[in-house]
CSV table of C-alpha atoms in Angstrom, one decimal:
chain,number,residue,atom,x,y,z
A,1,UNK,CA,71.7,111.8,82.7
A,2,UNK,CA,75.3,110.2,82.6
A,3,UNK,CA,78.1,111.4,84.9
A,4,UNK,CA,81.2,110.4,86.6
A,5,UNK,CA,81.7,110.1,90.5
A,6,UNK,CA,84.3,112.7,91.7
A,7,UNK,CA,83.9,112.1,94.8
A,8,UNK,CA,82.4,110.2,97.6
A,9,UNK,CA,81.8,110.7,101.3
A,10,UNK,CA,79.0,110.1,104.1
A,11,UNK,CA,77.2,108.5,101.5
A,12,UNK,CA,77.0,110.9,99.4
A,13,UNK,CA,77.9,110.9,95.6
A,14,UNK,CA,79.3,113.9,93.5
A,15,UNK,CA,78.3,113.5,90.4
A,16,UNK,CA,80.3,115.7,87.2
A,17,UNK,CA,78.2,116.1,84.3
A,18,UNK,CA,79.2,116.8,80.8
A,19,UNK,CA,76.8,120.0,80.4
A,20,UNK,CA,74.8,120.4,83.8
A,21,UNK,CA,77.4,120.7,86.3
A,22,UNK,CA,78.3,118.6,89.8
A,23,UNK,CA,74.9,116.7,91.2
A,24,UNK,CA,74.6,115.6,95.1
A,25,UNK,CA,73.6,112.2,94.5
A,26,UNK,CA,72.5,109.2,97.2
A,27,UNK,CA,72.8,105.6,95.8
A,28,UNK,CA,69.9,103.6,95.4
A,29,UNK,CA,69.3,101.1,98.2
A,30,UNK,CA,69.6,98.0,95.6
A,31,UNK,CA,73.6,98.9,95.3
A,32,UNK,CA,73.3,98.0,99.3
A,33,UNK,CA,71.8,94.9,98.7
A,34,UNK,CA,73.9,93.7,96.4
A,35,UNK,CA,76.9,94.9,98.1
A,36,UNK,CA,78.1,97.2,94.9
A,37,UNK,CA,80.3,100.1,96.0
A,38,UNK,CA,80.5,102.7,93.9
A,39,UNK,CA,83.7,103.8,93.2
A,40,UNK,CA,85.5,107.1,92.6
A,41,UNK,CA,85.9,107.1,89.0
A,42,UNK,CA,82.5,104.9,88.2
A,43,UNK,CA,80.6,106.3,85.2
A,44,UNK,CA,77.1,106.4,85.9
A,45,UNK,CA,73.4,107.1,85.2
A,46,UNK,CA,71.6,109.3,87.3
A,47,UNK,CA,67.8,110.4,87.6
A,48,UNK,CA,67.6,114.1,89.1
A,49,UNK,CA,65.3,115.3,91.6
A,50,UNK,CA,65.9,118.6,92.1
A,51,UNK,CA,67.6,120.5,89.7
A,52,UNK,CA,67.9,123.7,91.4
A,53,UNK,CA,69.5,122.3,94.2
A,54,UNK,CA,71.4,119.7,91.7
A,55,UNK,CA,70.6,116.5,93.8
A,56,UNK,CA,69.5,113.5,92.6
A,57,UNK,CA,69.9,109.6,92.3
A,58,UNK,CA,72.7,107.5,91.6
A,59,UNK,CA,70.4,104.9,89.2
A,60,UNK,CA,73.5,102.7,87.2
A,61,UNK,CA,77.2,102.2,87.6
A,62,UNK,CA,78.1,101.7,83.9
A,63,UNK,CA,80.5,99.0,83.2
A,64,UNK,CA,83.8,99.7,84.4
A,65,UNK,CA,87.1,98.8,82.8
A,66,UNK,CA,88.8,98.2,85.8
A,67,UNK,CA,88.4,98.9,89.6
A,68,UNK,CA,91.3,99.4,92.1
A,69,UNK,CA,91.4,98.6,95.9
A,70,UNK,CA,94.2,100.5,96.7
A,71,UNK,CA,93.5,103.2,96.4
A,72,UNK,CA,89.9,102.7,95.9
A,73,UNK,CA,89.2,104.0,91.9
A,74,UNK,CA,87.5,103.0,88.6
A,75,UNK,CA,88.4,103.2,85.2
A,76,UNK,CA,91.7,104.5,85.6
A,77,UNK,CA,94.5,104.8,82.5
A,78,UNK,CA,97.5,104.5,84.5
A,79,UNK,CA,98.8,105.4,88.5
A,80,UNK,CA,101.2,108.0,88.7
A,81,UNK,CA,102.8,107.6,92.3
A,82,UNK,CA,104.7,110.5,93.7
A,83,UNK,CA,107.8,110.6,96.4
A,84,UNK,CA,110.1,113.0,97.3
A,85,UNK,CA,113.4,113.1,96.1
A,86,UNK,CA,114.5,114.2,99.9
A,87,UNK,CA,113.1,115.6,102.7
A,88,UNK,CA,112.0,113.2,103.4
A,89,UNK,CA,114.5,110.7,101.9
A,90,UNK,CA,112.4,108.4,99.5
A,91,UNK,CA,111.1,104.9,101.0
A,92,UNK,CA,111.9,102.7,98.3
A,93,UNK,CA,110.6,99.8,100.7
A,94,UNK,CA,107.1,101.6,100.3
A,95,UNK,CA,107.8,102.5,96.7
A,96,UNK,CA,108.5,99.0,95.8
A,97,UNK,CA,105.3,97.5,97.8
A,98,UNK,CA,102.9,100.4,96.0
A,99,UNK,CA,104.9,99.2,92.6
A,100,UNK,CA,103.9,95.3,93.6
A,101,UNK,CA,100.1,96.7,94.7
A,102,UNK,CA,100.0,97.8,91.1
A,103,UNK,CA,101.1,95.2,89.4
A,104,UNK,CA,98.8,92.9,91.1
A,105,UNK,CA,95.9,94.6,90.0
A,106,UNK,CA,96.9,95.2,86.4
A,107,UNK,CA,97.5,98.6,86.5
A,108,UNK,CA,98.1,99.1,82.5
A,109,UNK,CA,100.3,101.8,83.2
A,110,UNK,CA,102.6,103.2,86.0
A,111,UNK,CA,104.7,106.7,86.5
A,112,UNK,CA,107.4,106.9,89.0
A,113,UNK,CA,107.7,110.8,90.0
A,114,UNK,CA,110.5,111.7,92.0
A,115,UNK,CA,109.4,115.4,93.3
A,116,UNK,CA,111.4,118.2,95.3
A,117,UNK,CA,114.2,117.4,92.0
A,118,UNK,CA,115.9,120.9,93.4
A,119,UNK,CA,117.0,119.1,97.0
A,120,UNK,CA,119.4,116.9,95.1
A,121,UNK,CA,122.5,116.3,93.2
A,122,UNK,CA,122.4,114.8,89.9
A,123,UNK,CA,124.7,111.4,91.4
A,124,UNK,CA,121.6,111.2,93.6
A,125,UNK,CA,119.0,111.8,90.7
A,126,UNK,CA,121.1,109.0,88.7
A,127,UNK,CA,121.0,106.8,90.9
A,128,UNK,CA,117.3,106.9,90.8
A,129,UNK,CA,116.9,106.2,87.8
A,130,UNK,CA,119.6,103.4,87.4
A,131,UNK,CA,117.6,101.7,90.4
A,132,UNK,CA,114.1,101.8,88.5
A,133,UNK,CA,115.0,101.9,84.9
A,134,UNK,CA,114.2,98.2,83.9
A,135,UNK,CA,111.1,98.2,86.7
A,136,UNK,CA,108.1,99.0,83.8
A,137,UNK,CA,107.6,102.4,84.9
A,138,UNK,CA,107.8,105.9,82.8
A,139,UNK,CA,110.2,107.6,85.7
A,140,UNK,CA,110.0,111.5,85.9
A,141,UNK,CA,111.7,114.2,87.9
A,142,UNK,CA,110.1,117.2,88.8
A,143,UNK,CA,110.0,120.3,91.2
A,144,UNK,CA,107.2,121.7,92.3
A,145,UNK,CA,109.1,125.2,93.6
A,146,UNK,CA,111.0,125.4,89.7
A,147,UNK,CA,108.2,123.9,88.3
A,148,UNK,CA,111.4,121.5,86.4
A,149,UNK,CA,109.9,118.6,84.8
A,150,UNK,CA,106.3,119.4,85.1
A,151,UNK,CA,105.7,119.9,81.5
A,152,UNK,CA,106.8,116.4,80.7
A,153,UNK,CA,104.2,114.9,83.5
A,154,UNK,CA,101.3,117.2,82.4
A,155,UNK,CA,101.9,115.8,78.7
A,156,UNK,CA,101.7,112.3,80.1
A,157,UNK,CA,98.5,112.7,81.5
A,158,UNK,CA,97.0,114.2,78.7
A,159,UNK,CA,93.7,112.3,77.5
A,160,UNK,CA,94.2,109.7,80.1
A,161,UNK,CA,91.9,109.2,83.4
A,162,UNK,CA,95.2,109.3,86.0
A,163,UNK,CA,95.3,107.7,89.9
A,164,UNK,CA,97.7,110.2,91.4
A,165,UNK,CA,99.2,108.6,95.0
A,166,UNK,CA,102.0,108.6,97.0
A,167,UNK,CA,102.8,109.3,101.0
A,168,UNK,CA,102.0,112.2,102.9
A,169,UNK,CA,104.6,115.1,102.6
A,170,UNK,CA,106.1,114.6,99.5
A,171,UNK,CA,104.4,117.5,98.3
A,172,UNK,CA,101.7,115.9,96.1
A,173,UNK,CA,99.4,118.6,96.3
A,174,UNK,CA,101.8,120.9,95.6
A,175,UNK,CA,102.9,119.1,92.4
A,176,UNK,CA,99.2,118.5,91.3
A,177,UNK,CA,98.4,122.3,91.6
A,178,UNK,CA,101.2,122.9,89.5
A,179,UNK,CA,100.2,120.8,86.7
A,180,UNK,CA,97.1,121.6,86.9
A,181,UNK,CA,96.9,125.2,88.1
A,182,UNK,CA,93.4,125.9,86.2
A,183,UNK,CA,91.7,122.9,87.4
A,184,UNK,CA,91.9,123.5,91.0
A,185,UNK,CA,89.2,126.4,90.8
A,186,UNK,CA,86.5,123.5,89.3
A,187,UNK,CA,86.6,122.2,92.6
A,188,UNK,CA,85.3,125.1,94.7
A,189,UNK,CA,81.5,124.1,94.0
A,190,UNK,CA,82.0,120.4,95.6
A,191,UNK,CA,83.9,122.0,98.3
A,192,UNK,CA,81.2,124.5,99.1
A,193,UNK,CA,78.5,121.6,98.8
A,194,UNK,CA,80.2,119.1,101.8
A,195,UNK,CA,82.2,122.3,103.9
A,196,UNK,CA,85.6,120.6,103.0
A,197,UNK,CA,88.5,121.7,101.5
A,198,UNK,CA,90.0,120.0,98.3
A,199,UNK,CA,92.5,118.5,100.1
A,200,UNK,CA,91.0,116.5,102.8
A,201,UNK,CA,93.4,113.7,102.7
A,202,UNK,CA,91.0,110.8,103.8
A,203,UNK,CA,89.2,110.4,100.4
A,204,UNK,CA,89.8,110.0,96.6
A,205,UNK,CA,88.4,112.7,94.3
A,206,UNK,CA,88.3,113.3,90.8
A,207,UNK,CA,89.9,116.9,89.2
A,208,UNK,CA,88.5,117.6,85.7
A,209,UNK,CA,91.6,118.8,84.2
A,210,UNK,CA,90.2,119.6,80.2
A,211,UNK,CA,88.2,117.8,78.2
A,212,UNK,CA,89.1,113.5,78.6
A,213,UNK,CA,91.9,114.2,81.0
A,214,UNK,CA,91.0,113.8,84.5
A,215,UNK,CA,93.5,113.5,87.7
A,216,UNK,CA,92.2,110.9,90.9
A,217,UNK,CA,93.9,112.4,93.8
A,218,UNK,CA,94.1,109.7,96.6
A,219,UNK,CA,94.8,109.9,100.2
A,220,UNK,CA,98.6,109.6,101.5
A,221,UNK,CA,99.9,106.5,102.6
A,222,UNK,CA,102.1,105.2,104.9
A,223,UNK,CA,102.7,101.5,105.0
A,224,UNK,CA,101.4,99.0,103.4
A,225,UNK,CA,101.6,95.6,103.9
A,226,UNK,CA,101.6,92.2,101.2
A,227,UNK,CA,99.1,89.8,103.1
A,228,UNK,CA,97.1,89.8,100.3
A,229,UNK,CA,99.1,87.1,97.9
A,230,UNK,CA,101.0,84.1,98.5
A,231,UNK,CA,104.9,84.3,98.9
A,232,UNK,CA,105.0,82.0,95.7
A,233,UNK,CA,103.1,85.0,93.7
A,234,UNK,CA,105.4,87.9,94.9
A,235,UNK,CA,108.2,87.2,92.1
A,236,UNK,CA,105.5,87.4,89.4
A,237,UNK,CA,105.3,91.2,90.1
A,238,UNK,CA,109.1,91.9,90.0
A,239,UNK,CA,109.3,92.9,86.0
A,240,UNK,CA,113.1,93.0,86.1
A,241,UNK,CA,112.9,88.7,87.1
A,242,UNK,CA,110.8,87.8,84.1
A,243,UNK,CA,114.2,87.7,81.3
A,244,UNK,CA,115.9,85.5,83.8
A,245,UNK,CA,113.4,83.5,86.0
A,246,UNK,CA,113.0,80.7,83.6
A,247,UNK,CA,116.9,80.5,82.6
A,248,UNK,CA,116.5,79.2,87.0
A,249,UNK,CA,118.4,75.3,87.6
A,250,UNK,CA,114.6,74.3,89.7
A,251,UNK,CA,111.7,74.5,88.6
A,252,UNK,CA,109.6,77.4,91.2
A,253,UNK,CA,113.0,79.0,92.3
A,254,UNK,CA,112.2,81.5,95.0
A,255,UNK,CA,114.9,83.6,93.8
A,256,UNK,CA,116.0,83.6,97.3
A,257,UNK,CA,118.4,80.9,98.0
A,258,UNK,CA,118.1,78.4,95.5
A,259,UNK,CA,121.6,77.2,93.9
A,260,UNK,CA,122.0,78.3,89.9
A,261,UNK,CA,119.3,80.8,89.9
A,262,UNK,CA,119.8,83.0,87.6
A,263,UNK,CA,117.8,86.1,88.9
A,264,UNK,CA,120.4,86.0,91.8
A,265,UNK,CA,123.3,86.2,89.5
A,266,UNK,CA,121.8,89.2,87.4
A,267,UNK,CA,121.6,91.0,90.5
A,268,UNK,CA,125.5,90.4,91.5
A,269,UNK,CA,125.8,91.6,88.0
A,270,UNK,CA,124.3,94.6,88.4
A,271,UNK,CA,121.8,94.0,85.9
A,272,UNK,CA,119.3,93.5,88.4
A,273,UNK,CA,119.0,96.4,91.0
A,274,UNK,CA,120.5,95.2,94.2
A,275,UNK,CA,117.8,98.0,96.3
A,276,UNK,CA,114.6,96.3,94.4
A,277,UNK,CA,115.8,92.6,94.9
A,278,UNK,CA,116.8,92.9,98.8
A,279,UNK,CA,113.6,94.8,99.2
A,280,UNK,CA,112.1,91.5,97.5
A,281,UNK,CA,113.6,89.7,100.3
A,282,UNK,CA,112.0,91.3,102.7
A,283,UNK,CA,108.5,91.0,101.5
A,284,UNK,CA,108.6,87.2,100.8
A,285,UNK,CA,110.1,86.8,104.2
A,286,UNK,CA,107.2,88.9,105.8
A,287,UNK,CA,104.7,86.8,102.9
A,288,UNK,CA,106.7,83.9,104.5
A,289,UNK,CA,105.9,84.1,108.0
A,290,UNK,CA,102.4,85.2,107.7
A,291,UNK,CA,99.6,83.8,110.0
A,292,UNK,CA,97.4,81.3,109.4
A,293,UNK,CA,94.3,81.8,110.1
């Protein structure tokens, strides 16, 4: 029988079928040996063992189209990240470092959503959007409490398989249950089966919103660092450097001190943002003084 993992804890699998329902599956011990996690998100072949009790075992991961480490998914469409708009006041440090994450893993596609819309005034909402409007990323604005904007996001997810992140507090779940107010009753079986509620925040799970549309919530995150690249990488995932990074007087300009580069002079234009190039600086100054090891 073919599934898809919605969720995964204590080594155990939740499988959701197309007809049958959600099966408690344990993963063979060859996915052990040959070090194969399966993944939130994985598609997969299962043998049952018990059908009143819906167990069984996880037999095949089917191939996957892509697989994310952060957050730890398969097969996803596109990532929609989620901060607040205020209260707390967005970390567009963090935002820019989840944006980088993404674009490292070739994430096809990513939504900005800037949530708790009703806390701000529309020079701050602007500004927003001037900061992030040449990044790559669909940007939204939405409210849970007004439910303002929602109705756009719930269109962009339709048909696609959707990552949905962002820190703790910015009232993701919240938002989710308000773009997806029918789905949230599917998941009362898995929560009977492991005694948690749907949002335990230490593990991705899968929400069948309709047919082909399917929401990944992920756990919150509060930092997260760049050790994983080289500080001569980092520019390649800034999409607003790529029109002027070649137009650059040397040849492997760091964008960071180098005379006649021309990334540097888009930004005192203000055709770069000035928020998403200092937060570059930062990051290939940490990348910079990374250990050795």
């Amino acid at each position: 029988m073919k599934g898809k993992i919605i969720k995964g804890i204590a080594g155990f699998y939740y499988i959701q079928t197309a007809e049958s329902g959600i099966y408690e599956c344990k993963a063979k011990g060859i996915f052990r040996k040959e070090k194969i996690k399966p993944l939130v998100g994985d598609d997969v072949e299962i043998s049952v063992i018990d059908e009143e009790q819906k167990k069984g075992n996880l037999e095949e991961i089917l191939p996957r189209k892509n697989a994310l480490i952060r957050p730890a998914v398969a097969n996803v469409d596109q990532v929609l990240v989620i901060f607040a708009a205020a209260k707390p006041k967005p970390n567009l440090n963090l935002l820019d470092r989840f944006l980088i994450a993404m674009e490292k893993q070739e994430v096809p596609e990513v939504l900005i959503c800037f949530n708790k819309l009703d806390l701000i005034h529309e020079e701050s909402r602007v500004r927003l959007e001037q900061i992030y409007e040449h990044s790559g990323c669909r940007l939204f604005f939405t409210s849970a409490l007004t439910e303002q904007g929602t109705g756009e996001i719930r269109r962009a997810l339709n048909g696609k398989t959707t990552a949905v992140a962002g820190p703790s507090g910015v009232g993701k779940s919240s938002l989710v249950n308000r773009i997806t107010p029918e789905a949230v009753m599917e998941t009362g079986e898995i929560s009977s089966k492991i005694d948690r509620g749907r949002h335990t925040t230490r593990h991705s799970e899968i929400i069948r919103v309709e047919k082909d549309t399917y929401l990944c919530d992920t756990p919150g995150f509060t930092s997260l660092a760049v050790w994983d690249m080289e500080k001569e990488e980092l520019r390649e995932y800034i999409p607003e450097f790529v029109p002027y990074q070649n137009g650059c007087r040397f040849q492997g300009c760091t964008h960071t001190h180098e005379p006649g580069c021309r990334v540097k002079e888009a930004v005192e234009a203000g055709q770069i943002s000035r928020e998403r190039y200092e937060n570059y600086l930062e990051m290939y100054e940490e990348l910079k003084g990374k250990k050795r090891y």
